[in-house]
Amino acid sequence: MDAQVWCCLKRVCYSVILTVTISCGQHNSGSLIASKTSSKSSVPPISTSGISKLIGDTPLAHNPNVSVGVPSAGLNPEVMISRKQYVISWNHQYRQANFVAWRLSMADMGKVQRQNNFAVDPELHRHLSERGVGRAVEPNEYQGSCFDRGHLIPSADRTANVADNSQTFLMSNMMPQTAHLNRVTWQHLEHHARELVRGTNDTLFIVAGPVFGESPAHIGPDNDIGVPSHNFKIIVKMDKSGRPQVLTSVLMPNVTSTGTDPVVDHDQACEDSHSFQDAGLANDDYADWEQYKTPITTIEQTAGLELSFLH
């Protein structure tokens, strides 16, 4: 068993832990953890049957980005990356995340500029190289595809310091998005979340990720980076009783500006890529994302995730 996983199993926390049995990994069950501050108690065992490796600088049981609950990747393969900036469930089959989960508060937003320093995820690269189970994505692997390197946790959600912002540019945090989705509708929802925090001083908890069709297209030099048909995002806050309250859940199609499939209509995808210059926030229709509101249960079914802590 991995040493950090064992650490999570044995760790003693100042929390009362709610454990919900869920599907986790290939034909196995796992545990969902939701914590609420209380007196000292031992953390119940965290099933790692679906996690081939737990890496990162922050023990999962102590990671504030998932204090409302840890999503399960269901039957999707995953490497769990637990960092102070976010938690990533990484899928080596599609060479991108199953989901990214993060906390957003006023403390996370400062005056640091966007770093634009796209880079391979060094810890993920080392793990995959040692295990011989695939490769971490390099920054140039989207080149020529006319897809954006679309952030899951946005750069603008981590502007308190340079180190935090740089972590959002690791390629493990990217998924292939059309220019229309990434720079317009998706960007509007990202902006909406930050404005919620600024307007209310609430702390939000966000989960986002890709959804793949039955036979997804692929991009990259080896044609092995899956192209999502849709992207989902769920925004949550804690209510006065300390229970998670879903504010927004959406499922957005990964399409061109004319609504076409970017793989079938590659010319339109490329035209959008060359013409949209981060113009999303110049578009007056900031609420265009609202048309994609979707029930949590539908997102679970289509993304293959377990989000029982939100029901």
Short mmCIF file of C-alpha atoms in Angstrom, two decimals:
data_model
loop_
_atom_site.label_atom_id
_atom_site.label_comp_id
_atom_site.label_asym_id
_atom_site.label_seq_id
_atom_site.Cartn_x
_atom_site.Cartn_y
_atom_site.Cartn_z
CA MET A 1 0.00 0.00 0.00
CA ASP A 2 1.24 3.47 -0.82
CA ALA A 3 2.74 5.27 2.20
CA GLN A 4 0.61 8.40 1.83
CA VAL A 5 -2.53 6.30 1.48
CA TRP A 6 -1.60 4.49 4.71
CA CYS A 7 -1.04 7.87 6.33
CA CYS A 8 -4.58 8.86 5.35
CA LEU A 9 -5.93 5.62 6.78
CA LYS A 10 -4.21 6.09 10.14
CA ARG A 11 -4.37 9.86 10.49
CA VAL A 12 -6.07 11.36 13.54
CA CYS A 13 -8.09 14.51 12.78
CA TYR A 14 -10.09 17.07 14.71
CA SER A 15 -13.25 16.16 12.83
CA VAL A 16 -16.47 14.27 13.00
CA ILE A 17 -16.50 12.22 9.82
CA LEU A 18 -19.58 11.18 7.90
CA THR A 19 -18.81 8.10 5.81
CA VAL A 20 -21.09 7.08 2.96
CA THR A 21 -20.44 3.86 1.07
CA ILE A 22 -20.15 4.53 -2.63
CA SER A 23 -18.91 2.88 -5.79
CA CYS A 24 -15.21 3.59 -6.17
CA GLY A 25 -12.93 2.22 -8.80
CA GLN A 26 -13.22 -0.88 -10.93
CA HIS A 27 -16.07 -2.97 -9.43
CA ASN A 28 -15.27 -1.99 -5.86
CA SER A 29 -16.81 0.10 -3.14
CA GLY A 30 -15.30 3.04 -1.37
CA SER A 31 -16.06 5.71 1.18
CA LEU A 32 -17.07 9.29 0.75
CA ILE A 33 -15.82 11.62 3.46
CA ALA A 34 -17.52 14.76 4.64
CA SER A 35 -16.16 16.45 7.72
CA LYS A 36 -17.45 18.90 10.27
CA THR A 37 -15.22 20.42 12.92
CA SER A 38 -15.64 18.86 16.34
CA SER A 39 -13.64 17.06 18.99
CA LYS A 40 -10.72 14.75 18.29
CA SER A 41 -11.61 11.49 16.57
CA SER A 42 -9.99 8.92 14.31
CA VAL A 43 -10.72 9.08 10.61
CA PRO A 44 -12.50 5.94 9.41
CA PRO A 45 -10.58 3.95 6.80
CA ILE A 46 -10.57 5.54 3.36
CA SER A 47 -10.97 2.87 0.72
CA THR A 48 -8.24 3.18 -1.91
CA SER A 49 -9.41 0.29 -4.08
CA GLY A 50 -10.16 2.61 -6.99
CA ILE A 51 -7.09 4.81 -6.52
CA SER A 52 -3.90 3.45 -8.07
CA LYS A 53 -1.84 6.14 -6.33
CA LEU A 54 -2.33 9.10 -4.00
CA ILE A 55 0.20 11.85 -4.68
CA GLY A 56 0.58 15.51 -3.80
CA ASP A 57 1.70 17.70 -0.91
CA THR A 58 -1.50 17.58 1.19
CA PRO A 59 -3.02 14.52 2.92
CA LEU A 60 -6.45 13.96 1.41
CA ALA A 61 -8.13 13.71 4.82
CA HIS A 62 -6.87 17.22 5.65
CA ASN A 63 -7.40 18.89 2.29
CA PRO A 64 -9.71 21.92 2.71
CA ASN A 65 -10.63 21.81 -0.97
CA VAL A 66 -12.78 18.72 -0.34
CA SER A 67 -14.05 19.46 3.15
CA VAL A 68 -17.65 19.15 1.91
CA GLY A 69 -16.94 15.68 0.52
CA VAL A 70 -14.69 13.72 -1.80
CA PRO A 71 -16.30 12.78 -5.11
CA SER A 72 -15.78 9.23 -6.28
CA ALA A 73 -14.65 8.58 -9.83
CA GLY A 74 -16.90 5.52 -9.94
CA LEU A 75 -15.64 2.99 -12.48
CA ASN A 76 -13.20 5.48 -14.00
CA PRO A 77 -9.50 4.76 -13.34
CA GLU A 78 -7.87 7.41 -11.23
CA VAL A 79 -4.70 8.74 -9.72
CA MET A 80 -5.65 11.12 -6.90
CA ILE A 81 -3.54 14.27 -6.70
CA SER A 82 -4.07 16.14 -3.43
CA ARG A 83 -2.53 19.61 -3.26
CA LYS A 84 -3.26 22.68 -1.20
CA GLN A 85 -4.58 24.43 -4.32
CA TYR A 86 -6.99 21.64 -5.43
CA VAL A 87 -7.69 17.91 -5.66
CA ILE A 88 -7.47 16.15 -9.03
CA SER A 89 -8.75 12.70 -9.94
CA TRP A 90 -6.68 11.90 -13.03
CA ASN A 91 -7.76 9.37 -15.66
CA HIS A 92 -4.90 7.72 -17.57
CA GLN A 93 -7.32 6.28 -20.13
CA TYR A 94 -8.25 9.74 -21.46
CA ARG A 95 -5.08 11.46 -20.18
CA GLN A 96 -6.98 14.14 -18.27
CA ALA A 97 -8.95 14.60 -15.08
CA ASN A 98 -12.11 12.76 -14.08
CA PHE A 99 -12.72 15.86 -11.98
CA VAL A 100 -11.00 18.70 -10.16
CA ALA A 101 -12.33 19.91 -6.81
CA TRP A 102 -11.38 23.19 -5.16
CA ARG A 103 -12.39 25.78 -2.59
CA LEU A 104 -12.88 29.42 -3.57
CA SER A 105 -12.77 32.21 -1.00
CA MET A 106 -11.67 35.82 -0.82
CA ALA A 107 -8.29 34.64 0.47
CA ASP A 108 -7.69 32.80 -2.82
CA MET A 109 -8.06 35.93 -4.94
CA GLY A 110 -5.38 38.59 -4.97
CA LYS A 111 -3.49 40.69 -7.48
CA VAL A 112 -1.15 38.14 -9.05
CA GLN A 113 -1.21 38.16 -12.84
CA ARG A 114 -1.93 35.12 -14.99
CA GLN A 115 1.38 33.23 -15.29
CA ASN A 116 0.69 31.33 -18.56
CA ASN A 117 3.47 28.89 -17.65
CA PHE A 118 1.85 25.70 -18.97
CA ALA A 119 3.88 22.70 -17.82
CA VAL A 120 3.79 18.95 -17.44
CA ASP A 121 2.68 17.86 -13.95
CA PRO A 122 6.02 16.72 -12.46
CA GLU A 123 4.60 14.46 -9.75
CA LEU A 124 2.16 12.80 -12.12
CA HIS A 125 4.90 12.41 -14.73
CA ARG A 126 7.19 10.75 -12.19
CA HIS A 127 4.46 8.39 -10.98
CA LEU A 128 3.38 7.31 -14.46
CA SER A 129 6.98 6.84 -15.59
CA GLU A 130 7.79 4.69 -12.57
CA ARG A 131 4.67 2.56 -12.98
CA GLY A 132 4.77 2.37 -16.77
CA VAL A 133 1.05 3.17 -17.02
CA GLY A 134 1.02 6.00 -19.52
CA ARG A 135 2.40 9.52 -19.78
CA ALA A 136 1.54 12.89 -18.31
CA VAL A 137 0.46 15.42 -20.94
CA GLU A 138 3.06 17.86 -22.26
CA PRO A 139 2.12 21.51 -22.96
CA ASN A 140 2.55 21.18 -26.74
CA GLU A 141 0.31 18.12 -27.20
CA TYR A 142 -2.80 20.19 -28.07
CA GLN A 143 -0.89 22.01 -30.81
CA GLY A 144 -2.63 21.98 -34.18
CA SER A 145 -5.88 20.56 -32.79
CA CYS A 146 -7.73 23.92 -32.62
CA PHE A 147 -8.79 22.99 -29.07
CA ASP A 148 -7.89 25.22 -26.13
CA ARG A 149 -6.01 23.94 -23.13
CA GLY A 150 -9.07 24.57 -20.99
CA HIS A 151 -8.57 25.06 -17.26
CA LEU A 152 -10.71 23.10 -14.82
CA ILE A 153 -9.76 25.22 -11.82
CA PRO A 154 -9.35 28.67 -13.43
CA SER A 155 -6.19 30.69 -13.19
CA ALA A 156 -8.24 33.60 -11.78
CA ASP A 157 -9.38 31.45 -8.84
CA ARG A 158 -5.78 31.29 -7.57
CA THR A 159 -4.28 34.77 -7.66
CA ALA A 160 -3.15 35.13 -4.04
CA ASN A 161 0.44 34.28 -4.98
CA VAL A 162 2.52 33.19 -7.96
CA ALA A 163 2.98 29.62 -6.75
CA ASP A 164 -0.76 29.02 -6.47
CA ASN A 165 -1.43 30.51 -9.90
CA SER A 166 1.32 28.45 -11.49
CA GLN A 167 -0.22 25.25 -10.14
CA THR A 168 -3.33 25.91 -12.25
CA PHE A 169 -1.18 25.75 -15.41
CA LEU A 170 -0.09 22.16 -14.91
CA MET A 171 -1.44 20.10 -17.79
CA SER A 172 -3.19 17.73 -15.38
CA ASN A 173 -5.64 20.62 -14.85
CA MET A 174 -6.41 20.94 -18.59
CA MET A 175 -9.03 19.43 -20.88
CA PRO A 176 -9.64 19.99 -24.61
CA GLN A 177 -12.23 22.75 -24.89
CA THR A 178 -13.47 24.61 -27.94
CA ALA A 179 -12.57 28.28 -28.06
CA HIS A 180 -16.27 29.11 -27.91
CA LEU A 181 -16.80 27.15 -24.70
CA ASN A 182 -13.54 28.05 -22.98
CA ARG A 183 -13.49 31.76 -23.79
CA VAL A 184 -17.20 32.54 -23.63
CA THR A 185 -19.80 30.42 -21.80
CA TRP A 186 -17.41 28.57 -19.47
CA GLN A 187 -15.59 31.80 -18.71
CA HIS A 188 -18.87 33.51 -17.83
CA LEU A 189 -19.62 30.85 -15.21
CA GLU A 190 -16.11 31.14 -13.79
CA HIS A 191 -16.63 34.89 -13.49
CA HIS A 192 -20.04 34.33 -11.87
CA ALA A 193 -18.49 32.16 -9.13
CA ARG A 194 -15.88 34.78 -8.26
CA GLU A 195 -18.51 37.52 -8.20
CA LEU A 196 -20.59 35.41 -5.80
CA VAL A 197 -17.65 35.22 -3.42
CA ARG A 198 -16.89 38.93 -3.71
CA GLY A 199 -20.52 39.87 -3.20
CA THR A 200 -21.30 37.61 -0.25
CA ASN A 201 -17.89 36.73 1.24
CA ASP A 202 -19.06 33.11 1.14
CA THR A 203 -16.66 30.24 0.62
CA LEU A 204 -17.61 28.09 -2.35
CA PHE A 205 -16.69 24.51 -3.13
CA ILE A 206 -16.52 23.65 -6.81
CA VAL A 207 -16.23 20.40 -8.76
CA ALA A 208 -15.69 20.39 -12.52
CA GLY A 209 -14.73 17.87 -15.16
CA PRO A 210 -15.23 16.36 -18.60
CA VAL A 211 -17.94 14.05 -19.90
CA PHE A 212 -17.14 11.62 -22.70
CA GLY A 213 -19.49 10.05 -25.20
CA GLU A 214 -19.48 6.34 -26.02
CA SER A 215 -16.81 6.71 -28.72
CA PRO A 216 -14.94 9.96 -28.02
CA ALA A 217 -12.58 11.50 -30.53
CA HIS A 218 -8.94 11.95 -29.55
CA ILE A 219 -6.23 14.52 -30.19
CA GLY A 220 -2.49 14.75 -29.61
CA PRO A 221 0.63 13.42 -31.33
CA ASP A 222 -0.39 9.86 -30.41
CA ASN A 223 -4.12 10.50 -30.75
CA ASP A 224 -4.69 9.51 -27.11
CA ILE A 225 -6.13 12.61 -25.38
CA GLY A 226 -9.89 12.20 -25.18
CA VAL A 227 -12.14 15.01 -26.41
CA PRO A 228 -15.09 15.60 -24.04
CA SER A 229 -18.56 15.93 -25.51
CA HIS A 230 -19.58 18.05 -22.51
CA ASN A 231 -18.09 19.69 -19.43
CA PHE A 232 -19.78 19.85 -16.04
CA LYS A 233 -19.43 22.21 -13.10
CA ILE A 234 -21.08 22.15 -9.69
CA ILE A 235 -20.90 25.10 -7.27
CA VAL A 236 -21.67 24.49 -3.60
CA LYS A 237 -21.66 26.44 -0.36
CA MET A 238 -22.29 25.41 3.23
CA ASP A 239 -25.66 26.51 4.62
CA LYS A 240 -26.15 27.82 8.16
CA SER A 241 -26.59 24.30 9.51
CA GLY A 242 -23.27 23.22 7.98
CA ARG A 243 -24.80 21.16 5.19
CA PRO A 244 -23.74 21.44 1.52
CA GLN A 245 -26.12 23.55 -0.56
CA VAL A 246 -25.88 23.29 -4.35
CA LEU A 247 -26.03 26.77 -5.90
CA THR A 248 -25.46 25.79 -9.51
CA SER A 249 -24.90 22.61 -11.50
CA VAL A 250 -24.40 22.74 -15.27
CA LEU A 251 -23.59 20.44 -18.17
CA MET A 252 -22.26 22.42 -21.15
CA PRO A 253 -21.72 21.03 -24.66
CA ASN A 254 -18.18 21.27 -26.00
CA VAL A 255 -19.21 22.75 -29.35
CA THR A 256 -18.24 25.49 -31.78
CA SER A 257 -19.79 28.95 -31.95
CA THR A 258 -22.30 27.63 -34.49
CA GLY A 259 -23.25 24.68 -32.29
CA THR A 260 -21.44 22.07 -34.36
CA ASP A 261 -19.26 19.16 -33.27
CA PRO A 262 -15.67 20.52 -33.27
CA VAL A 263 -14.25 17.24 -34.55
CA VAL A 264 -16.71 16.90 -37.43
CA ASP A 265 -16.65 20.64 -38.17
CA HIS A 266 -12.94 21.12 -37.68
CA ASP A 267 -12.83 24.19 -39.92
CA GLN A 268 -15.29 26.04 -37.67
CA ALA A 269 -13.38 24.98 -34.55
CA CYS A 270 -10.20 26.40 -36.05
CA GLU A 271 -11.93 29.60 -37.17
CA ASP A 272 -13.23 30.09 -33.62
CA SER A 273 -9.79 29.38 -32.19
CA HIS A 274 -8.24 32.10 -34.34
CA SER A 275 -11.02 34.68 -33.93
CA PHE A 276 -11.95 34.45 -30.23
CA GLN A 277 -9.33 36.32 -28.24
CA ASP A 278 -10.55 35.79 -24.68
CA ALA A 279 -13.55 37.90 -25.67
CA GLY A 280 -15.99 36.12 -23.42
CA LEU A 281 -16.32 38.84 -20.80
CA ALA A 282 -16.85 41.43 -23.52
CA ASN A 283 -20.02 39.55 -24.42
CA ASP A 284 -23.04 41.15 -22.75
CA ASP A 285 -24.77 37.82 -22.12
CA TYR A 286 -23.03 36.91 -18.86
CA ALA A 287 -25.88 34.58 -17.93
CA ASP A 288 -25.68 32.42 -21.07
CA TRP A 289 -24.50 29.50 -18.91
CA GLU A 290 -27.89 29.34 -17.16
CA GLN A 291 -29.45 27.52 -20.11
CA TYR A 292 -27.24 24.55 -19.25
CA LYS A 293 -28.42 24.03 -15.68
CA THR A 294 -28.67 20.29 -15.06
CA PRO A 295 -29.69 18.14 -12.06
CA ILE A 296 -26.88 16.60 -10.01
CA THR A 297 -28.18 13.09 -10.71
CA THR A 298 -27.89 13.63 -14.47
CA ILE A 299 -24.31 14.84 -14.10
CA GLU A 300 -23.47 11.79 -11.98
CA GLN A 301 -24.89 9.45 -14.61
CA THR A 302 -23.24 11.10 -17.60
CA ALA A 303 -19.85 11.72 -15.95
CA GLY A 304 -19.73 8.37 -14.15
CA LEU A 305 -19.20 10.01 -10.75
CA GLU A 306 -20.66 9.52 -7.27
CA LEU A 307 -21.65 12.76 -5.50
CA SER A 308 -23.79 11.36 -2.71
CA PHE A 309 -22.74 14.09 -0.29
CA LEU A 310 -24.70 16.60 -2.40
CA HIS A 311 -28.04 14.79 -2.20
#
